Tab-separated table of C-alpha atoms in Angstrom:
chain	number	residue	atom	x	y	z
D	34	MET	CA	1.396	47.020	3.177
D	35	GLY	CA	0.538	45.181	-0.049
D	36	GLU	CA	3.832	43.335	-0.023
D	37	MET	CA	3.443	42.281	3.613
D	38	GLU	CA	-0.038	40.943	2.886
D	39	GLN	CA	1.328	38.983	-0.056
D	40	LEU	CA	4.119	37.505	2.035
D	41	ARG	CA	1.625	36.591	4.762
D	42	LYS	CA	-0.548	34.827	2.214
D	43	GLU	CA	2.492	33.015	0.849
D	44	ALA	CA	3.539	31.933	4.348
D	45	ASP	CA	0.027	30.686	5.085
D	46	SER	CA	-0.122	28.702	1.855
D	47	LEU	CA	3.269	27.152	2.633
D	48	LYS	CA	1.979	26.212	6.086
D	49	ASP	CA	-1.065	24.578	4.480
D	50	GLN	CA	1.221	22.650	2.116
D	51	ILE	CA	3.289	21.406	5.059
D	52	THR	CA	0.123	20.300	6.878
D	53	ALA	CA	-1.061	18.474	3.757
D	54	ALA	CA	2.328	16.791	3.333
D	55	ARG	CA	2.261	15.654	6.956
D	56	LYS	CA	-1.230	14.198	6.551
D	57	ALA	CA	-0.213	12.455	3.326
D	58	VAL	CA	2.434	10.364	5.081
D	59	GLN	CA	0.244	9.555	8.087
D	60	ASP	CA	-0.415	5.824	7.623
D	61	THR	CA	-2.335	5.351	10.873
D	62	THR	CA	-3.570	7.288	13.871
D	63	LEU	CA	-2.677	6.639	17.495
D	64	GLN	CA	-6.344	5.869	18.155
D	65	GLU	CA	-6.267	3.120	15.509
D	66	ALA	CA	-2.880	1.803	16.610
D	67	ALA	CA	-4.014	1.584	20.232
D	68	ALA	CA	-7.493	0.239	19.426
D	69	GLY	CA	-6.664	-3.229	20.752
D	70	ILE	CA	-5.383	-1.914	24.066
D	71	THR	CA	-7.773	-1.552	26.974
D	72	VAL	CA	-7.901	1.620	29.018
D	73	MET	CA	-5.838	1.557	32.214
D	74	GLY	CA	-7.725	0.811	35.396
D	75	ARG	CA	-8.335	3.569	37.894
D	76	VAL	CA	-5.038	4.973	39.143
D	77	GLN	CA	-5.232	5.819	42.819
D	78	MET	CA	-2.220	7.423	44.401
D	79	LYS	CA	-1.886	8.526	47.996
D	80	THR	CA	0.081	11.360	49.537
D	81	ARG	CA	3.027	9.562	51.149
D	82	LYS	CA	4.900	12.629	52.349
D	83	THR	CA	4.213	16.343	52.684
D	84	LEU	CA	7.295	18.563	52.554
D	85	ARG	CA	6.650	21.572	54.795
D	86	GLY	CA	8.990	24.492	55.176
D	87	HIS	CA	8.312	27.038	52.465
D	88	LEU	CA	6.461	30.135	53.634
D	89	ALA	CA	5.042	31.292	50.311
D	90	LYS	CA	3.926	30.034	46.898
D	91	ILE	CA	6.107	27.291	45.421
D	92	TYR	CA	6.810	27.946	41.763
D	93	ALA	CA	9.080	25.088	40.722
D	94	MET	CA	10.563	21.753	41.717
D	95	HIS	CA	13.004	19.352	40.076
D	96	TRP	CA	14.137	15.862	41.062
D	97	GLY	CA	17.777	14.893	41.420
D	98	THR	CA	18.890	11.860	39.407
D	99	ASP	CA	19.142	9.762	42.610
D	100	SER	CA	15.318	9.882	42.940
D	101	THR	CA	15.670	10.800	46.627
D	102	LEU	CA	16.699	14.446	46.647
D	103	CYS	CA	14.672	17.189	45.018
D	104	VAL	CA	14.956	20.960	44.906
D	105	SER	CA	12.115	23.455	45.173
D	106	ALA	CA	11.918	27.223	44.675
D	107	SER	CA	9.458	29.493	46.421
D	108	GLN	CA	8.739	33.200	46.447
D	109	ASP	CA	9.640	33.236	50.133
D	110	GLY	CA	13.140	33.689	48.704
D	111	LYS	CA	14.387	30.202	49.480
D	112	LEU	CA	15.700	27.314	47.439
D	113	ILE	CA	15.310	24.125	49.480
D	114	VAL	CA	16.943	20.777	48.741
D	115	TRP	CA	14.815	18.031	50.307
D	116	ASP	CA	15.353	14.403	51.148
D	117	SER	CA	12.003	13.116	49.905
D	118	ILE	CA	12.186	9.934	52.005
D	119	THR	CA	12.901	11.457	55.420
D	120	THR	CA	11.347	14.874	54.486
D	121	ASN	CA	14.475	16.508	55.950
D	122	LYS	CA	15.860	19.686	54.441
D	123	VAL	CA	19.381	18.987	53.167
D	124	ASN	CA	19.989	22.628	52.187
D	125	ALA	CA	18.030	25.842	52.558
D	126	ILE	CA	19.568	28.456	50.289
D	127	PRO	CA	18.594	32.128	50.695
D	128	LEU	CA	18.234	33.879	47.339
D	129	LYS	CA	19.148	37.443	46.431
D	130	SER	CA	15.885	37.836	44.562
D	131	SER	CA	12.760	36.227	45.966
D	132	TRP	CA	10.942	36.488	42.618
D	133	VAL	CA	12.029	33.034	41.524
D	134	MET	CA	10.187	31.127	38.784
D	135	THR	CA	12.291	28.058	38.107
D	136	CYS	CA	14.850	25.720	39.614
D	137	ALA	CA	16.925	22.810	38.359
D	138	TYR	CA	19.047	20.014	39.791
D	139	ALA	CA	22.233	19.091	37.920
D	140	PRO	CA	22.417	15.433	36.761
D	141	SER	CA	25.617	15.020	38.802
D	142	GLY	CA	23.902	16.194	41.976
D	143	ASN	CA	26.671	18.765	42.525
D	144	MET	CA	24.713	21.916	41.695
D	145	VAL	CA	21.311	23.518	41.655
D	146	ALA	CA	20.198	26.557	39.661
D	147	CYS	CA	17.338	29.022	39.838
D	148	GLY	CA	16.108	32.234	38.258
D	149	GLY	CA	13.072	34.420	37.733
D	150	LEU	CA	12.185	38.078	37.489
D	151	ASP	CA	15.832	39.031	38.109
D	152	ASN	CA	16.461	37.976	34.466
D	153	MET	CA	19.385	35.783	35.432
D	154	CYS	CA	20.238	32.196	36.230
D	155	SER	CA	22.054	31.701	39.537
D	156	ILE	CA	24.095	28.504	39.930
D	157	TYR	CA	24.790	27.172	43.432
D	158	ASN	CA	27.486	24.635	44.264
D	159	LEU	CA	26.120	22.138	46.807
D	160	LYS	CA	29.479	20.422	47.307
D	161	GLY	CA	31.560	23.396	48.476
D	162	LYS	CA	34.785	23.028	50.462
D	163	ASP	CA	33.468	24.216	53.837
D	164	GLY	CA	29.964	22.805	53.460
D	165	ASN	CA	28.440	26.220	52.791
D	166	VAL	CA	26.337	26.590	49.673
D	167	LYS	CA	27.520	29.612	47.733
D	168	VAL	CA	26.566	31.305	44.471
D	169	MET	CA	28.991	29.875	41.967
D	170	ARG	CA	27.847	31.805	38.878
D	171	GLU	CA	25.270	34.384	37.922
D	172	LEU	CA	24.417	34.050	34.251
D	173	ALA	CA	23.060	37.400	33.106
D	174	ALA	CA	22.258	38.348	29.503
D	175	HIS	CA	18.544	37.705	29.112
D	176	THR	CA	16.471	40.862	28.734
D	177	GLY	CA	13.348	39.194	30.122
D	178	TYR	CA	12.437	37.010	33.078
D	179	LEU	CA	13.934	33.526	33.367
D	180	SER	CA	11.090	31.033	32.978
D	181	CYS	CA	12.951	27.727	33.018
D	182	CYS	CA	16.456	26.283	33.264
D	183	ARG	CA	17.875	22.782	32.814
D	184	PHE	CA	21.415	21.479	33.207
D	185	ILE	CA	23.087	19.569	30.379
D	186	SER	CA	26.105	18.825	32.569
D	187	ASP	CA	28.123	20.515	35.324
D	188	SER	CA	29.568	22.824	32.688
D	189	GLU	CA	26.495	23.643	30.567
D	190	ILE	CA	22.954	24.815	31.257
D	191	ILE	CA	20.060	25.897	29.024
D	192	THR	CA	17.713	28.709	30.025
D	193	SER	CA	14.438	29.962	28.544
D	194	SER	CA	13.224	33.502	28.985
D	195	GLY	CA	10.443	36.036	28.535
D	196	ASP	CA	12.670	37.719	25.945
D	197	CYS	CA	11.515	34.967	23.492
D	198	THR	CA	14.919	33.244	23.418
D	199	CYS	CA	16.619	30.242	24.931
D	200	VAL	CA	20.345	30.278	25.693
D	201	LEU	CA	23.017	27.617	26.143
D	202	TRP	CA	25.553	28.791	28.726
D	203	ASP	CA	29.089	27.829	29.591
D	204	ILE	CA	28.920	27.703	33.398
D	205	GLU	CA	32.717	27.827	33.872
D	206	THR	CA	33.117	31.139	32.069
D	207	GLY	CA	29.593	32.464	32.612
D	208	THR	CA	29.226	33.214	28.893
D	209	GLN	CA	26.573	32.452	26.299
D	210	LYS	CA	27.541	29.672	23.896
D	211	THR	CA	24.407	29.732	21.760
D	212	VAL	CA	21.274	31.852	21.535
D	213	PHE	CA	18.217	30.009	20.225
D	214	ALA	CA	15.898	32.635	18.725
D	215	GLY	CA	12.718	31.964	16.782
D	216	HIS	CA	9.770	32.064	19.151
D	217	GLN	CA	7.432	35.051	18.759
D	218	GLY	CA	6.239	35.019	22.345
D	219	ASP	CA	7.686	34.507	25.830
D	220	CYS	CA	9.377	31.098	26.190
D	221	MET	CA	7.683	29.497	29.171
D	222	SER	CA	9.338	26.123	29.578
D	223	LEU	CA	11.958	23.794	28.205
D	224	ALA	CA	12.946	20.146	28.482
D	225	VAL	CA	16.151	18.391	27.461
D	226	SER	CA	15.991	15.119	25.503
D	227	PRO	CA	17.090	11.905	27.254
D	228	ASP	CA	20.263	11.828	25.111
D	229	PHE	CA	21.067	15.514	25.883
D	230	LYS	CA	21.405	16.315	22.143
D	231	PHE	CA	18.141	18.204	21.714
D	232	PHE	CA	15.824	20.349	23.756
D	233	ILE	CA	12.241	21.414	23.290
D	234	SER	CA	10.754	24.772	24.220
D	235	GLY	CA	7.159	25.892	24.675
D	236	ALA	CA	6.111	29.506	24.311
D	237	CYS	CA	3.327	32.093	24.350
D	238	ASP	CA	3.217	32.023	20.535
D	239	PHE	CA	1.218	28.776	21.030
D	240	THR	CA	4.023	26.665	19.498
D	241	ALA	CA	6.660	24.225	20.658
D	242	LYS	CA	10.063	24.097	18.967
D	243	LEU	CA	12.647	21.317	18.866
D	244	TRP	CA	16.236	22.593	18.873
D	245	ASP	CA	19.477	20.813	18.034
D	246	ILE	CA	21.898	21.858	20.787
D	247	ARG	CA	25.106	21.173	18.856
D	248	GLU	CA	23.968	22.609	15.531
D	249	ALA	CA	22.163	25.517	17.225
D	250	THR	CA	19.203	25.169	14.874
D	251	CYS	CA	15.446	24.753	15.181
D	252	ARG	CA	14.576	21.310	13.807
D	253	GLN	CA	10.803	21.233	14.125
D	254	THR	CA	7.925	23.487	15.134
D	255	PHE	CA	4.637	22.143	16.463
D	256	GLY	CA	1.428	24.177	16.423
D	257	GLY	CA	-2.123	23.286	17.346
D	258	HIS	CA	-2.597	24.817	20.764
D	259	GLU	CA	-4.960	27.759	21.045
D	260	SER	CA	-3.189	29.476	23.917
D	261	ASP	CA	0.177	29.765	25.699
D	262	ILE	CA	2.175	26.580	26.229
D	263	ASN	CA	3.079	26.561	29.923
D	264	ALA	CA	4.650	23.150	30.320
D	265	ILE	CA	6.580	20.809	28.095
D	266	GLY	CA	8.377	17.511	28.374
D	267	PHE	CA	9.893	14.665	26.415
D	268	PHE	CA	8.250	11.283	26.216
D	269	PRO	CA	10.613	8.923	28.097
D	270	ASN	CA	11.969	7.312	24.902
D	271	GLY	CA	12.797	10.711	23.406
D	272	ASN	CA	10.689	10.163	20.281
D	273	ALA	CA	7.742	12.334	21.254
D	274	VAL	CA	6.952	15.545	23.056
D	275	ILE	CA	4.144	16.422	25.451
D	276	THR	CA	2.824	19.946	25.913
D	277	GLY	CA	0.389	21.550	28.345
D	278	SER	CA	-1.381	24.797	27.583
D	279	ASP	CA	-3.667	27.530	28.922
D	280	ASP	CA	-6.257	26.215	26.433
D	281	ALA	CA	-6.954	23.438	29.021
D	282	THR	CA	-5.432	20.700	26.865
D	283	CYS	CA	-2.282	18.625	26.698
D	284	LYS	CA	-0.998	17.327	23.377
D	285	LEU	CA	1.376	14.577	22.296
D	286	TYR	CA	3.531	15.226	19.210
D	287	ASP	CA	5.630	12.566	17.487
D	288	LEU	CA	9.050	13.826	16.372
D	289	ARG	CA	9.540	11.213	13.647
D	290	ALA	CA	6.061	11.644	12.168
D	291	ASP	CA	6.429	15.419	12.662
D	292	GLN	CA	2.829	15.824	13.780
D	293	GLU	CA	0.314	15.875	16.596
D	294	LEU	CA	-0.826	12.410	17.688
D	295	ILE	CA	-3.461	13.041	20.315
D	296	THR	CA	-5.036	15.676	22.576
D	297	TYR	CA	-5.808	15.164	26.252
D	298	GLN	CA	-8.905	17.146	27.167
D	299	ASP	CA	-12.226	16.858	28.924
D	300	SER	CA	-15.272	19.084	28.606
D	301	SER	CA	-15.368	19.409	32.401
D	302	ILE	CA	-11.838	20.861	32.527
D	303	MET	CA	-12.029	24.569	31.856
D	304	CYS	CA	-8.756	25.787	33.371
D	305	GLY	CA	-5.218	25.879	32.038
D	306	VAL	CA	-2.458	23.316	32.441
D	307	THR	CA	0.385	24.576	34.649
D	308	SER	CA	2.763	21.626	34.645
D	309	LEU	CA	3.130	18.072	33.393
D	310	ALA	CA	5.241	14.932	33.643
D	311	PRO	CA	5.035	11.483	32.034
D	312	SER	CA	5.359	8.290	34.066
D	313	LEU	CA	8.559	6.270	33.558
D	314	SER	CA	6.941	4.003	30.955
D	315	GLY	CA	5.121	6.911	29.315
D	316	ARG	CA	1.764	5.183	29.657
D	317	LEU	CA	0.506	7.775	32.128
D	318	LEU	CA	0.614	11.524	31.800
D	319	LEU	CA	0.321	13.576	34.978
D	320	ALA	CA	-0.799	17.157	34.454
D	321	GLY	CA	-1.304	19.920	37.022
D	322	TYR	CA	-4.117	22.429	36.514
D	323	ASP	CA	-5.204	25.828	37.794
D	324	ASP	CA	-8.114	24.185	39.659
D	325	PHE	CA	-5.721	22.799	42.331
D	326	ASN	CA	-5.834	19.226	40.939
D	327	VAL	CA	-3.519	16.937	39.045
D	328	ASN	CA	-5.264	14.825	36.411
D	329	ILE	CA	-3.774	11.494	35.377
D	330	TRP	CA	-4.296	10.591	31.714
D	331	ASP	CA	-3.904	7.290	29.897
D	332	ALA	CA	-1.420	8.482	27.265
D	333	LEU	CA	-2.597	6.004	24.611
D	334	LYS	CA	-6.340	6.396	25.099
D	335	ALA	CA	-6.544	10.068	26.136
D	336	GLU	CA	-8.880	9.110	28.972
D	337	ARG	CA	-8.666	10.462	32.476
D	338	VAL	CA	-7.816	7.571	34.814
D	339	GLY	CA	-7.155	9.366	38.076
D	340	VAL	CA	-6.946	12.606	40.022
D	341	LEU	CA	-4.496	13.751	42.689
D	342	ALA	CA	-6.454	16.043	44.978
D	343	GLY	CA	-4.896	17.430	48.117
D	344	HIS	CA	-3.535	20.881	47.426
D	345	ASP	CA	-5.466	23.981	48.480
D	346	ASN	CA	-4.192	26.195	45.677
D	347	ARG	CA	-2.839	26.043	42.141
D	348	VAL	CA	-0.490	23.131	41.410
D	349	SER	CA	2.491	24.952	39.930
D	350	CYS	CA	4.950	22.128	39.306
D	351	ILE	CA	5.103	18.367	39.033
D	352	GLY	CA	7.913	15.897	38.589
D	353	VAL	CA	8.271	12.129	38.365
D	354	SER	CA	11.437	10.731	39.931
D	355	SER	CA	13.893	9.141	37.499
D	356	ASP	CA	13.286	5.658	38.960
D	357	GLY	CA	9.576	6.187	38.284
D	358	MET	CA	8.589	5.284	41.850
D	359	ALA	CA	7.094	8.572	42.975
D	360	CYS	CA	5.797	11.883	41.777
D	361	CYS	CA	6.112	15.201	43.534
D	362	THR	CA	3.710	18.111	43.219
D	363	GLY	CA	4.390	21.659	44.345
D	364	SER	CA	1.702	24.229	44.898
D	365	TRP	CA	0.903	27.835	45.684
D	366	ASP	CA	-0.342	26.496	49.042
D	367	SER	CA	3.397	26.382	49.988
D	368	PHE	CA	3.591	22.591	50.295
D	369	LEU	CA	5.161	19.841	48.242
D	370	LYS	CA	3.534	16.432	48.252
D	371	ILE	CA	5.104	13.097	47.323
D	372	TRP	CA	2.618	10.612	45.830
D	373	ASN	CA	2.654	7.006	44.646
């Protein structure tokens, strides 16, 4: 055990050196840089639409790139593609396994994917010959639950899993192209960078990791949270990462400065963050919490500037449409709400 202890000490001292090196190159703080900017006024959004149709807890939603269609996954065993403007259901897809935890819409709009406790990612083709939506591929290799999936293109998708890994898949062949291993706890969420060259993952080891998709390497690791990271996303310009954790905080990390910039927290918020999404400009950060609310934060000032209250249970997922005109929240109360 002596050797292990020594190696642990060495690792800790190296970590301290890295922290010191990061601080040494920090020429300003976000608080100082944003000192001349006034806090945003109160942000008041209204529920414009309520999407009704799921019969059980909604676990995930994802917008299509057209900002009109979105897909949601519920443990009633259905994947529903919605028209968010008319509230019509475009597709209602019955799933083999109702224990679904994630869903994704392909950038092309041709496919949706989902997965969960069945340990696999099922890809559905929405543009089939006869108009029927069929399972196109079942990607199975993870040894733990599927926590999140995101398309890179119609031929590639990235999944994160409770087996502590993330995987890049070739959808055509149904094979693994790359396994991204390095987390020491269940991977809970992932987000792909705006340029589709990197992705970020958040895990139960309290860290977030930035991965280079083409080089199949971990570029950066960000610590600081005191509990599981449940939600993660890229800042719209791709230069920073936002994380939401069970420790009741959200954090913003800058990729170029390689360090944490700011923490979004309030002494009155005691419950964990379930989901998050930045506004199109990045000035606002919308975060869903276990207390049934979504808090809106001023990203530069770390002040709470609004609350979306309307769900009767945990807000499990949130997404801002790619045109930035609306946000959608999904909840364990079985409803999705569109706000702006």
